[in-house]
Coordinates of C-alpha atoms in Angstrom, one line a residue:
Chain A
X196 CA 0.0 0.0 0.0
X197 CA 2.4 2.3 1.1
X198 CA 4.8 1.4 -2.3
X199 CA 2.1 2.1 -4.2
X200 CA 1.3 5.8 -2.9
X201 CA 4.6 6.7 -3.4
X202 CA 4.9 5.1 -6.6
X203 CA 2.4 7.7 -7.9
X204 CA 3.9 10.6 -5.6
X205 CA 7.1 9.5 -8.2
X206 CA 5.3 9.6 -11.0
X207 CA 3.1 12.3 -10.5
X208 CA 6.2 14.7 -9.6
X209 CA 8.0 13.7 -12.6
X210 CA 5.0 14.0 -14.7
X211 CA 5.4 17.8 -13.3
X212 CA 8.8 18.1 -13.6
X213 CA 8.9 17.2 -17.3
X214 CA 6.1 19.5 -18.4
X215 CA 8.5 22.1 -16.6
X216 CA 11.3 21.4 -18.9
X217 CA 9.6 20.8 -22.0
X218 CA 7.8 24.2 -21.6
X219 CA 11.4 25.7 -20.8
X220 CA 13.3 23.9 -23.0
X221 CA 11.0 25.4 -26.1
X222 CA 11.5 28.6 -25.0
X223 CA 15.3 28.4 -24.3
X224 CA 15.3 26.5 -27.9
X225 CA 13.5 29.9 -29.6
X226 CA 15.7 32.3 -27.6
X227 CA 19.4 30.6 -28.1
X228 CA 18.4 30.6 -31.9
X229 CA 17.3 33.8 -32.3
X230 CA 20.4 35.4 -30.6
X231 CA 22.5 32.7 -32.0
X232 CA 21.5 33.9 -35.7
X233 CA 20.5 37.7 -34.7
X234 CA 22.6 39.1 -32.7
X235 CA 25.4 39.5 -35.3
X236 CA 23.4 42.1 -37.2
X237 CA 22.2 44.4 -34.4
X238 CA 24.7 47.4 -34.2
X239 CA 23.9 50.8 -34.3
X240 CA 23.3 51.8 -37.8
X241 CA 20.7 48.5 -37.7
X242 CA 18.8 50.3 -35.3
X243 CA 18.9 53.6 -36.2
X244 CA 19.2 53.5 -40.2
X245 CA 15.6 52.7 -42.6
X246 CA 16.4 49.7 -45.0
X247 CA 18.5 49.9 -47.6
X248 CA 18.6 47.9 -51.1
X249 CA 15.4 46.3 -51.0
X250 CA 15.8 45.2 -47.5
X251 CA 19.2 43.5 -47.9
X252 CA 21.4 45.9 -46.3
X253 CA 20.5 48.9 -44.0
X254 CA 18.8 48.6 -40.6
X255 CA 15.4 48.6 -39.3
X256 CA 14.5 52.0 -37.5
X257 CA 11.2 52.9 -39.2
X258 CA 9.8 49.5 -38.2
X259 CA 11.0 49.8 -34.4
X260 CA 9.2 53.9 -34.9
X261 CA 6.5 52.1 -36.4
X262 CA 5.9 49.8 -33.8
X263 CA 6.4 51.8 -30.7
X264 CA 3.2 54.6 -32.2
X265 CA 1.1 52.5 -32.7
X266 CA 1.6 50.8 -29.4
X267 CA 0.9 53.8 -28.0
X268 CA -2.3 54.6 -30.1
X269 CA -3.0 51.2 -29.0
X270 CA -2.5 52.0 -25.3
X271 CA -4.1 55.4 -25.2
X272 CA -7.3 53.2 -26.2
X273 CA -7.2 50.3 -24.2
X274 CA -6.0 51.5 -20.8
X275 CA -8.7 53.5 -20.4
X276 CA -11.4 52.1 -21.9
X277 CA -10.5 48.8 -20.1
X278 CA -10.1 49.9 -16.8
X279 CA -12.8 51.7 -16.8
X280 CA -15.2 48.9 -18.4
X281 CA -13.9 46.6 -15.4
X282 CA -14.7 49.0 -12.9
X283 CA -17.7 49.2 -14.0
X284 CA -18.6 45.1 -14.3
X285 CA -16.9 44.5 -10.8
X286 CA -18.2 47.8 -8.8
X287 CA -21.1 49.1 -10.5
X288 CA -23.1 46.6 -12.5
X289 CA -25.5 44.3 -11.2
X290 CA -24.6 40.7 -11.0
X291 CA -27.6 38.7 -12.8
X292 CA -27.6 36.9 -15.7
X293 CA -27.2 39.5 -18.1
X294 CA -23.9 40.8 -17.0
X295 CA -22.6 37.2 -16.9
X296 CA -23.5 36.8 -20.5
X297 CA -21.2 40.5 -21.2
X298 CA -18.8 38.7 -19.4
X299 CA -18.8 35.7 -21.0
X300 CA -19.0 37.4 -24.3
X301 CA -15.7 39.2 -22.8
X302 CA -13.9 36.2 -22.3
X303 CA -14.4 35.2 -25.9
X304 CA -13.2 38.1 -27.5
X305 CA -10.0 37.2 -26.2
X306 CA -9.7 33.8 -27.8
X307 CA -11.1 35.6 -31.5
X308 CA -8.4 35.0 -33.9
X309 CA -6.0 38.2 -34.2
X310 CA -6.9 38.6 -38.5
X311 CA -10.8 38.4 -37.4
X312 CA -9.9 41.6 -36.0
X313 CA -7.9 43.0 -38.7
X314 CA -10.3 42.6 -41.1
X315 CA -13.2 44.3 -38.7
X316 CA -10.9 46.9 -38.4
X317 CA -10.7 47.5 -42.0
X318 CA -14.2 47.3 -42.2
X319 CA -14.5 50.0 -39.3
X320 CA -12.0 51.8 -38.7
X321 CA -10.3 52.2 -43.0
X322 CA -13.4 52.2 -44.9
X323 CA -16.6 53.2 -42.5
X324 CA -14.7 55.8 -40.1
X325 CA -12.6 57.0 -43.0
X326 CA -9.5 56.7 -41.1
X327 CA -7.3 55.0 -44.5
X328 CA -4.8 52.8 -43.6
X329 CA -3.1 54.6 -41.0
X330 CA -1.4 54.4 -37.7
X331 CA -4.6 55.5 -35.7
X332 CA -6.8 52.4 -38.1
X333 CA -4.0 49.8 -37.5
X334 CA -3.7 51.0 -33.4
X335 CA -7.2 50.9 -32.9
X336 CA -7.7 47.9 -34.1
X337 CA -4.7 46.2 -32.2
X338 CA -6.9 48.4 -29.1
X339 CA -9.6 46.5 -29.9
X340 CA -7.6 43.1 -29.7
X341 CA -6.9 43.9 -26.6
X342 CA -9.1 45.3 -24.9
X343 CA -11.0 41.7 -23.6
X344 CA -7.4 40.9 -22.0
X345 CA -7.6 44.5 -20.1
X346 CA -10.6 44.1 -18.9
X347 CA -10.9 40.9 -17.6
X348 CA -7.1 41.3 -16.3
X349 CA -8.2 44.4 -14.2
X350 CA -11.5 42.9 -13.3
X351 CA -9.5 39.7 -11.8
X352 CA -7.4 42.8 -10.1
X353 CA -10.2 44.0 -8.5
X354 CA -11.9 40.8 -7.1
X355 CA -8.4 40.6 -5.1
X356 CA -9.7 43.6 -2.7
X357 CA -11.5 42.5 0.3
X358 CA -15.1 43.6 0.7
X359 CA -14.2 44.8 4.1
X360 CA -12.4 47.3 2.2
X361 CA -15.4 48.8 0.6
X362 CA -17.6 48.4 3.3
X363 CA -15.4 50.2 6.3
X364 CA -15.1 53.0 3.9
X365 CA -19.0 52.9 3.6
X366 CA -19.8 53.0 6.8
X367 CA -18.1 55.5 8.0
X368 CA -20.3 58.0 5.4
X369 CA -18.0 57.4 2.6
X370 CA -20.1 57.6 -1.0
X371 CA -19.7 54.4 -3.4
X372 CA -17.2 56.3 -5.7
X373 CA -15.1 58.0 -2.8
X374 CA -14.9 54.1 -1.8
X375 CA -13.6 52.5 -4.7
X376 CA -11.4 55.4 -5.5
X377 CA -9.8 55.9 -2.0
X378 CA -10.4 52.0 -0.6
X379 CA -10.6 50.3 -3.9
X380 CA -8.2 51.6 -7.2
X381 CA -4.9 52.3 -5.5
X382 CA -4.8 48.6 -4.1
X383 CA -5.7 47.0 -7.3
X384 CA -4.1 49.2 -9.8
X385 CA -0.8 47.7 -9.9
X386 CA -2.7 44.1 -11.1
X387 CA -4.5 45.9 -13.3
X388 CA -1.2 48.0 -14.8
X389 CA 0.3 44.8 -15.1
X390 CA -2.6 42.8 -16.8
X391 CA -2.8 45.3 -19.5
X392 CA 0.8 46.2 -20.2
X393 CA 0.6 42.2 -20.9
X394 CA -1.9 42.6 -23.4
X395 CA -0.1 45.4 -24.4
X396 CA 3.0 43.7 -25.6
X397 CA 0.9 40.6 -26.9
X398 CA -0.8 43.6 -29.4
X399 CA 2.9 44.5 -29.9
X400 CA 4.0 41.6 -31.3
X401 CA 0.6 41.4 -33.8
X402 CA 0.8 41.0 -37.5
X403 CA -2.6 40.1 -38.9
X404 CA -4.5 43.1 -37.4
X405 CA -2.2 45.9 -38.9
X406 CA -1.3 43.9 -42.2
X407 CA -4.8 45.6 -43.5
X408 CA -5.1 48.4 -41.3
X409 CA -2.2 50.2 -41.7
X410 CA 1.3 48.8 -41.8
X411 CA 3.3 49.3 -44.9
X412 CA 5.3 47.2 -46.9
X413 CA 8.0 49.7 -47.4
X414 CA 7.8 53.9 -46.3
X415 CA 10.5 56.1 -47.8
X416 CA 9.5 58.1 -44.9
X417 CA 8.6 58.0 -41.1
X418 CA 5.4 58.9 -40.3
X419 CA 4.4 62.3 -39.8
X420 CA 1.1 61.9 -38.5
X421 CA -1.4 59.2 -37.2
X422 CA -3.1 59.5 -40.1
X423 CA -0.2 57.9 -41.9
X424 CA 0.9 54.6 -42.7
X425 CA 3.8 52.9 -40.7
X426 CA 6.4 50.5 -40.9
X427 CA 5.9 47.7 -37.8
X428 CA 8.5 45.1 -36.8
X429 CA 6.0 41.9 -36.5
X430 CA 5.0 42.7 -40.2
X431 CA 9.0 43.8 -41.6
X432 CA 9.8 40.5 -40.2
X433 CA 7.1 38.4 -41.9
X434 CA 7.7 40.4 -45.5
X435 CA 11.7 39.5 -44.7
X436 CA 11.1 35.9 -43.7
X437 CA 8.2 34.7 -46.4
X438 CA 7.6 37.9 -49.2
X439 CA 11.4 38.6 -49.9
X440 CA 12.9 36.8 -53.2
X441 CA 16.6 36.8 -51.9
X442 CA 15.8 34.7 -48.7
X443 CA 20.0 33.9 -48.2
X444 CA 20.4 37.4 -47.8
X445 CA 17.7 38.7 -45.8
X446 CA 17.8 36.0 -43.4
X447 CA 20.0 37.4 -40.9
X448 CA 18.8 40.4 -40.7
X449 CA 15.1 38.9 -40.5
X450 CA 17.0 37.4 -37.2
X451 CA 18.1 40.6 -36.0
X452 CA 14.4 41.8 -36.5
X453 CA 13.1 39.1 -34.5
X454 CA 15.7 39.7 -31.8
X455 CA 14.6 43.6 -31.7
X456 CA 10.9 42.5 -31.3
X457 CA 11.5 39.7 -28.7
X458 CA 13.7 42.3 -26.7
X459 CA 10.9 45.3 -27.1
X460 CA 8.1 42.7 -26.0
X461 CA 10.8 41.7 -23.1
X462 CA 11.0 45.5 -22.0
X463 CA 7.9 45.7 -22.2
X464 CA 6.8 42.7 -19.8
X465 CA 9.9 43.9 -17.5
X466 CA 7.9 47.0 -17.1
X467 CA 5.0 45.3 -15.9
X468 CA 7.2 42.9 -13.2
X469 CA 9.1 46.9 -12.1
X470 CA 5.7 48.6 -12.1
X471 CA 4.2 46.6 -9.9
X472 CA 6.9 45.8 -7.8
X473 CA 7.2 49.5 -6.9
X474 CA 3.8 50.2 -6.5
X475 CA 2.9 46.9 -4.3
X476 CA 6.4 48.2 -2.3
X477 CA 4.5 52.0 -2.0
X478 CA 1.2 50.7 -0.4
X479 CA 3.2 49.1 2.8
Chain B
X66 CA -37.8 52.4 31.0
X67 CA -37.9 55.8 30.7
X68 CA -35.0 56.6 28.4
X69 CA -35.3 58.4 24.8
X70 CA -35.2 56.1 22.3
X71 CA -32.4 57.1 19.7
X72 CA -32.8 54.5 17.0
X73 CA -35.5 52.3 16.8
X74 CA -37.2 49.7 14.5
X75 CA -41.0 49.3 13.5
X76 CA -42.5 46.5 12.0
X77 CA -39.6 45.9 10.8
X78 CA -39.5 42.9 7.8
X79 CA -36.3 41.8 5.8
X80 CA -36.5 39.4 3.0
X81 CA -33.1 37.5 0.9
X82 CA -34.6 36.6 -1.5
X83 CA -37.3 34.6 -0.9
X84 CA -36.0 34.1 2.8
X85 CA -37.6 36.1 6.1
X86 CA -34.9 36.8 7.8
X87 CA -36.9 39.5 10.3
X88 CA -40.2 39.2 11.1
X89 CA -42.6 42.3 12.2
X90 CA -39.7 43.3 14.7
X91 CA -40.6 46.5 17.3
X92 CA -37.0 47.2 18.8
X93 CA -36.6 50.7 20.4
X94 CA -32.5 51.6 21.7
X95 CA -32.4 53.7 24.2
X96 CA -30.3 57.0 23.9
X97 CA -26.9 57.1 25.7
X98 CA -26.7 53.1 26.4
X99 CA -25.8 49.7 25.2
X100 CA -28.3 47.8 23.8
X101 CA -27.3 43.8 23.3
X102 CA -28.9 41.9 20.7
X103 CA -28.7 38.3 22.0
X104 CA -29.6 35.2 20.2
X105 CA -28.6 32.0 18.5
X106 CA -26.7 32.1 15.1
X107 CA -28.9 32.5 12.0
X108 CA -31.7 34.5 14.8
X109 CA -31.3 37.6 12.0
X110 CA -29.0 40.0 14.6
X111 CA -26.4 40.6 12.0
X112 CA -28.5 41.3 9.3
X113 CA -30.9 43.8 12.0
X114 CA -28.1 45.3 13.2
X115 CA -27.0 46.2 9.5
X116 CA -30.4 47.7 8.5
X117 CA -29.9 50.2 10.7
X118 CA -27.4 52.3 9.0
X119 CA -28.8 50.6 5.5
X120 CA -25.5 49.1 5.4
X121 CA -28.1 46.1 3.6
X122 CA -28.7 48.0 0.7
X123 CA -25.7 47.1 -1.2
X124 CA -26.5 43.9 -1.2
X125 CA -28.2 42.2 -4.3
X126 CA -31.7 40.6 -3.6
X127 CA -32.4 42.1 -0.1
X128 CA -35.7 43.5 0.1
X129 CA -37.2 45.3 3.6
X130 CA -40.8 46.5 5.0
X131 CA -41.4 48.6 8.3
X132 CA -39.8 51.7 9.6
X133 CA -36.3 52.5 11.0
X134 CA -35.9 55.6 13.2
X135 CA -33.0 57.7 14.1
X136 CA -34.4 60.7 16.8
X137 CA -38.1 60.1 15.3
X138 CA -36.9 60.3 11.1
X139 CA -37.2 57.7 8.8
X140 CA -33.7 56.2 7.4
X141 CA -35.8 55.2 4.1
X142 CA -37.3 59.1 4.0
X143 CA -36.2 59.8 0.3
X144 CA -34.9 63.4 2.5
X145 CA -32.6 61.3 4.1
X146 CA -29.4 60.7 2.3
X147 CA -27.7 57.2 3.0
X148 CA -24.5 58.5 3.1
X149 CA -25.2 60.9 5.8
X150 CA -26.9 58.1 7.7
X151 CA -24.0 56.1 7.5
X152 CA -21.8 59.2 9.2
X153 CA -24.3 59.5 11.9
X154 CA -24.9 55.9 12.8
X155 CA -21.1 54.5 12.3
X156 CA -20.3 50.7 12.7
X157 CA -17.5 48.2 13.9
X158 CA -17.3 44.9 12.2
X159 CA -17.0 41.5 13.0
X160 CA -13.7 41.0 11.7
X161 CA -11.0 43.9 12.4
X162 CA -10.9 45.5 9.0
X163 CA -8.1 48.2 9.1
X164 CA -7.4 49.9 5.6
X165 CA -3.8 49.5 4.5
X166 CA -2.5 52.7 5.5
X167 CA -0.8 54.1 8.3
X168 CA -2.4 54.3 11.6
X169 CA -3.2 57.7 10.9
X170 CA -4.8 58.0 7.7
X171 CA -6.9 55.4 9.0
X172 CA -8.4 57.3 11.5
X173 CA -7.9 60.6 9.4
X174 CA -9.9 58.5 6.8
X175 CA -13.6 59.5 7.4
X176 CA -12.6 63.1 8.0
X177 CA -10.8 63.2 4.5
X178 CA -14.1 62.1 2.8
X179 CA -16.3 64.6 4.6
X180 CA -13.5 67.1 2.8
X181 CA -11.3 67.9 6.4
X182 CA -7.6 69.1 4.6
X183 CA -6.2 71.2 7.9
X184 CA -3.4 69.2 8.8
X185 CA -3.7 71.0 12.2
X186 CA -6.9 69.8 12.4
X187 CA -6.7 66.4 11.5
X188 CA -4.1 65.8 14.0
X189 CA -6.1 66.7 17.0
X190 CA -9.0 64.4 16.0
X191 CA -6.5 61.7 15.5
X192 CA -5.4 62.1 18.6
X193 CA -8.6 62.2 20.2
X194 CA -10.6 59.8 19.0
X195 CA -7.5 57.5 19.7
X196 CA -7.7 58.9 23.0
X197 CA -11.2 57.7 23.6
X198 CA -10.7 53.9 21.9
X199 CA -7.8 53.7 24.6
X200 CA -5.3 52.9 21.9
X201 CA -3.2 56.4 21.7
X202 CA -0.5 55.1 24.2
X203 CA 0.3 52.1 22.4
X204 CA 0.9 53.7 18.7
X205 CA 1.5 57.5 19.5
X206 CA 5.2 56.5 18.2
X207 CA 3.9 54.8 15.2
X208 CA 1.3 56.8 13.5
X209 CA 3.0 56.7 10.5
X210 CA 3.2 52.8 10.6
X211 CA 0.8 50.5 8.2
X212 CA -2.3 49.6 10.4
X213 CA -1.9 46.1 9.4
X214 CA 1.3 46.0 12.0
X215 CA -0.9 46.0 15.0
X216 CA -1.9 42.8 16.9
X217 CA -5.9 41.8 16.3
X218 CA -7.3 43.5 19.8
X219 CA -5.3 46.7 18.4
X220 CA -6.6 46.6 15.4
X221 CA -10.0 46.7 16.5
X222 CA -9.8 49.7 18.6
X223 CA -8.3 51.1 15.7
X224 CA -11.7 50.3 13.8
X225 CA -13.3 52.0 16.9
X226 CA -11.3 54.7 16.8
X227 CA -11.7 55.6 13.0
X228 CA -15.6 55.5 13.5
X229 CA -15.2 57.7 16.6
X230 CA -13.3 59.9 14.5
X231 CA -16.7 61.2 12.5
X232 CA -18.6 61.8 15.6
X233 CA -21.4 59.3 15.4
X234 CA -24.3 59.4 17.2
X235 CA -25.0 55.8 16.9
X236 CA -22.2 53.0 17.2
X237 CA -23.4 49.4 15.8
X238 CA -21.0 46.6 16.9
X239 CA -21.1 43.6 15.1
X240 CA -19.7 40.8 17.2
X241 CA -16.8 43.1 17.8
X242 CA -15.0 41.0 20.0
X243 CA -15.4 37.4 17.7
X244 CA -12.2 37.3 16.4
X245 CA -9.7 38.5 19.0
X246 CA -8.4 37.4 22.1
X247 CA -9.9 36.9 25.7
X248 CA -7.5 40.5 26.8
X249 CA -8.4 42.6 24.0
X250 CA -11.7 41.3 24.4
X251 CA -11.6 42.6 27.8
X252 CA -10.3 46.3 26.9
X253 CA -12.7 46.6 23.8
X254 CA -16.1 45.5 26.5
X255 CA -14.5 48.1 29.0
X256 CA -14.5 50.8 26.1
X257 CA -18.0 50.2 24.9
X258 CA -18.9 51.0 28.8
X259 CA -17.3 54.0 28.4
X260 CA -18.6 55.1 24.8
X261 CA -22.2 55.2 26.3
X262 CA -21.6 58.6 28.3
X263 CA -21.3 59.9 24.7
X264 CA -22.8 57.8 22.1
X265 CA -25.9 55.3 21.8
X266 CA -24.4 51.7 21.7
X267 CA -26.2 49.0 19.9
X268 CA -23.8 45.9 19.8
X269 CA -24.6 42.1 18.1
X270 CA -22.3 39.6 20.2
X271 CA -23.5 35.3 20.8
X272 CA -21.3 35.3 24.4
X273 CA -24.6 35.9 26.9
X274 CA -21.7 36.6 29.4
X275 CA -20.7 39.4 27.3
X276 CA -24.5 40.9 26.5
X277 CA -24.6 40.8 31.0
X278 CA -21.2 42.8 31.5
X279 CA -22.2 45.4 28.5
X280 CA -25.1 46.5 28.1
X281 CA -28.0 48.0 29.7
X282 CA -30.7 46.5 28.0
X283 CA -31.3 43.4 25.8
X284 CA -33.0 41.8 23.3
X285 CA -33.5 38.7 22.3
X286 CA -34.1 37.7 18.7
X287 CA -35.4 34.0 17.7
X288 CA -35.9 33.0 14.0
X289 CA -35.9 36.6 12.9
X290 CA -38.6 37.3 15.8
X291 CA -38.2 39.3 18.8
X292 CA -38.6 37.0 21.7
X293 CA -38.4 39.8 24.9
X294 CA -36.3 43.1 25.3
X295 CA -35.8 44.8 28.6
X296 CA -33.2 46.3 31.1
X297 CA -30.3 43.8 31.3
X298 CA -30.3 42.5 34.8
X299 CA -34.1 41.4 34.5
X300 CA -33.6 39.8 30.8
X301 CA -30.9 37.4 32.5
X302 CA -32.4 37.4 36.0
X303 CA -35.9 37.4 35.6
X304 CA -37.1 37.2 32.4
X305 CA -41.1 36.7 31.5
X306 CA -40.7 34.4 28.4
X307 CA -39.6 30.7 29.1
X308 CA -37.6 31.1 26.0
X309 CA -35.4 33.3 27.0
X310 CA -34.6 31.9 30.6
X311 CA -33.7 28.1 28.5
X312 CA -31.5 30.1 26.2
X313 CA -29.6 32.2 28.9
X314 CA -29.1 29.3 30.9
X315 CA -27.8 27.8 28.4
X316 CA -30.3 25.0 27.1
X317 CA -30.1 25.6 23.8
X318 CA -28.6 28.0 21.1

């Protein structure tokens, strides 16, 4: 009996321990190839310099330019909009069936595929709003993308806060918004920060939303406003590694796209980790 | 009894759902004087106590009938802002629920909503109302400390202290005592004693022992019902229904 429980403790750890490594291992795998076969390229003229002969020479700054605005476009939309939304659900709305259903519709948002998205945003955002394919189209769209993963990221946030919270600040004359925004927000903020700067990178790293909406094959020019199109790295790097008809040389510096993106994503995440180490550290 | 009644209950009905929880209850509190509400878990003293600062309306599904008075005025009067209420008549919770802040913004707390900036100000009722919840010697060093470093019993008298700070009129305890030790339980019953000379007291607690040393009057609820209410030493010395006398000596419950 007693050879037999810990004959399933063993393999029941192991069983653990292997999905561990495997998961690891992948991702070391992706990494050590990436940097094995990018790094080489990335100097500064790489990152600073637009492309040169047809992509085979020359660096990749309007791409990383690209990237970064409409991240932000992105951002300015789905911060608010999300955090807001969630306080709403969580504080505000009442809890029957009917908000269930928004939130179950929520949750499925998030698993649409990303070029179901891109091509609502052409629908939307290029042809019925009359934005063209443009930084503010292609960032909206991504804003759409992610706006399920903000919400429900800062609505998880906000279930952390004890009830207590809210109701001491009640009862001592408090109103409902001078308890959520005095008892409520400043403790669940940094969860919520960190749920959407997640969903920010994801949206970073997107090529089938801004394909249609906005990113451009090839600018001459940075953009000079958001109604203009943009260079992106997710997309630079999928013309490099599948549209370009000198594969042999393009292929490193496809890598050293690759590597720029992973390590923008990477800041990005980092962010996240800092931001809400620092604010967690504030509230003691 | 000849006592004003501060805050009191009429006909009094309060539904979850589909469930009774109070049933036609007729509770007056006297002003300036702990009233116990005494019963066995599930009697509806929780949920009675928290009608009366409508601390039960942000709960989904909750439904009440009858009146609630506070000096002769309906709570439910549409004139008579919940919020307001809930400064008049403040309350102390089961469970010690300090905010995670220092010790002083936590008292400064209802002060700061109700739009109090004078740092001069804000000091002295700090210092007051931690004064009055007997707690001022023990963290005058420490204000600046997170509230969640003080020991359970401390943290309590914090919770008293930060509902002081407004100036109540009414103070509900909700089993106040429930999750803190035998000592602190002690020093929290010797403050409510004291809190009377100022403020009407109506406190919850299921320790009968308690209800005796406290307060001046009791009531005792069963199934949502009011069984009998009266001074204190005749509730637990001679009370009228046989009810009560099995349930104070300990028969049931």
């Amino acid at each position: 009996m007693i050879r037999r429980k810990s004959v399933a403790q063993f393999l029941g750890f192991w069983a653990l321990r292997l999905s561990v490594w495997l998961v690891l291992g992948v991702l070391a795998l992706l990494l050590y190839d990436i940097i094995r076969r990018g790094a080489g390229v990335i100097n500064w003229e790489f990152l600073t310099k637009p492309p040169r002969r047809g992509m085979t020479e020359g660096g990749i700054f309007p791409a990383i330019f690209g990237t970064l605005l409409v991240t932000m476009v992105t951002a300015v939309l789905a911060i608010p909009v999300g955090m807001f939304a969630a306080i709403y659900l969580n504080e505000y709305a009442r809890q029957n069936r009917f908000t269930r259903l928004i939130r179950l519709s929520i949750r499925n948002l998030s698993g649409v595929p990303s070029i179901v998205y891109g091509l609502f945003g052409v629908i939307l955002f290029v042809n019925l709003l009359k934005f063209g394919t443009s930084i503010l189209s292609a960032g909206l769209t991504l804003g759409l993308m992610t706006l399920p993963w903000t919400v429900t990221a800062s609505e998880e946030s906000l279930k952390t806060i004890p009830a207590a919270y809210r109701e001491g600040a009640l009862a001592l004359g408090a109103t409902k918004w001078q308890a959520i925004r005095t008892n409520v927000l400043p403790y669940a903020l940094p969860g919520m920060l960190t749920g959407t700067i997640l969903g920010l990178a994801r949206a970073a790293g997107e090529t089938a939303p801004i394909m249609f909406t906005g990113a451009a094959f090839s600018l001459p020019f940075l953009p000079k406003s958001l109604s203009d199109q943009f260079m992106a790295l997710p997309y630079h790097l999928y013309i490099m590694a599948t549209q370009h008809h000198d594969i042999a040389k393009v292929r490193p510096l496809a890598y050293g796209t690759a590597l720029v993106l992973v390590g923008m994503i990477f800041g990005l995440n980092l962010t996240a980790v800092v931001l809400r180490y620092r604010l967690r550290r504030r509230r003691r | 009894m000849t006592a004003r009644s501060k805050i009191e209950a009429r006909k009094l009905d309060f539904f979850y759902g589909s469930k009774h929880v109070l049933k036609g209850l007729d509770l007056a509190c006297p002003e300036k004087s702990v009233t116990a509400i005494i019963g066995p878990s599930g009697c509806g003293k929780s949920t009675f106590i928290r009608t009366l600062n409508r601390m039960n309306d942000v709960v989904a599904g909750t439904r009440l009938a009858g009146r609630i008075l506070l000096d002769g005025a309906d709570i439910h009067d549409p004139e008579m802002d919940p919020v307001e209420l809930r400064r008049r008549v403040g309350m102390v919770f089961q469970k010690p629920n300090p905010f995670p802040k220092s010790i002083f913004d936590n008292v400064a707390y209802g002060l700061r909503i109700n739009g109090e900036r004078r740092r001069g100000r804000l000091e002295e009722v700090v210092e007051k109302s931690l004064r009055e919840a007997a707690l001022w010697d023990e963290v005058k060093d420490r204000l600046r400390e997170n509230a969640f470093a003080l020991s359970g019993g401390q943290q309590q008298r914090l919770c008293i202290a930060r509902a002081l700070a407004v100036r109540p009129e009414v103070i509900l305890f909700d089993e106040p005592c429930s999750a803190i030790d035998p000592i602190a339980t002690a020093r929290v019953e010797d403050l409510i004693q004291r809190l009377k000379t100022e403020y009407t007291v109506v406190i919850v607690t299921h320790n009968m022992q308690q209800a005796a040393r406290v307060s001046d009057y009791t009531a005792f609820l069963m199934l949502g019902e009011l069984v009998e209410f009266g001074d204190t030493k005749t509730i637990f010395t001679a009370p009228v229904r046989k009810m009560t006398e099995e349930y104070i000596t300990g028969r049931f419950g």
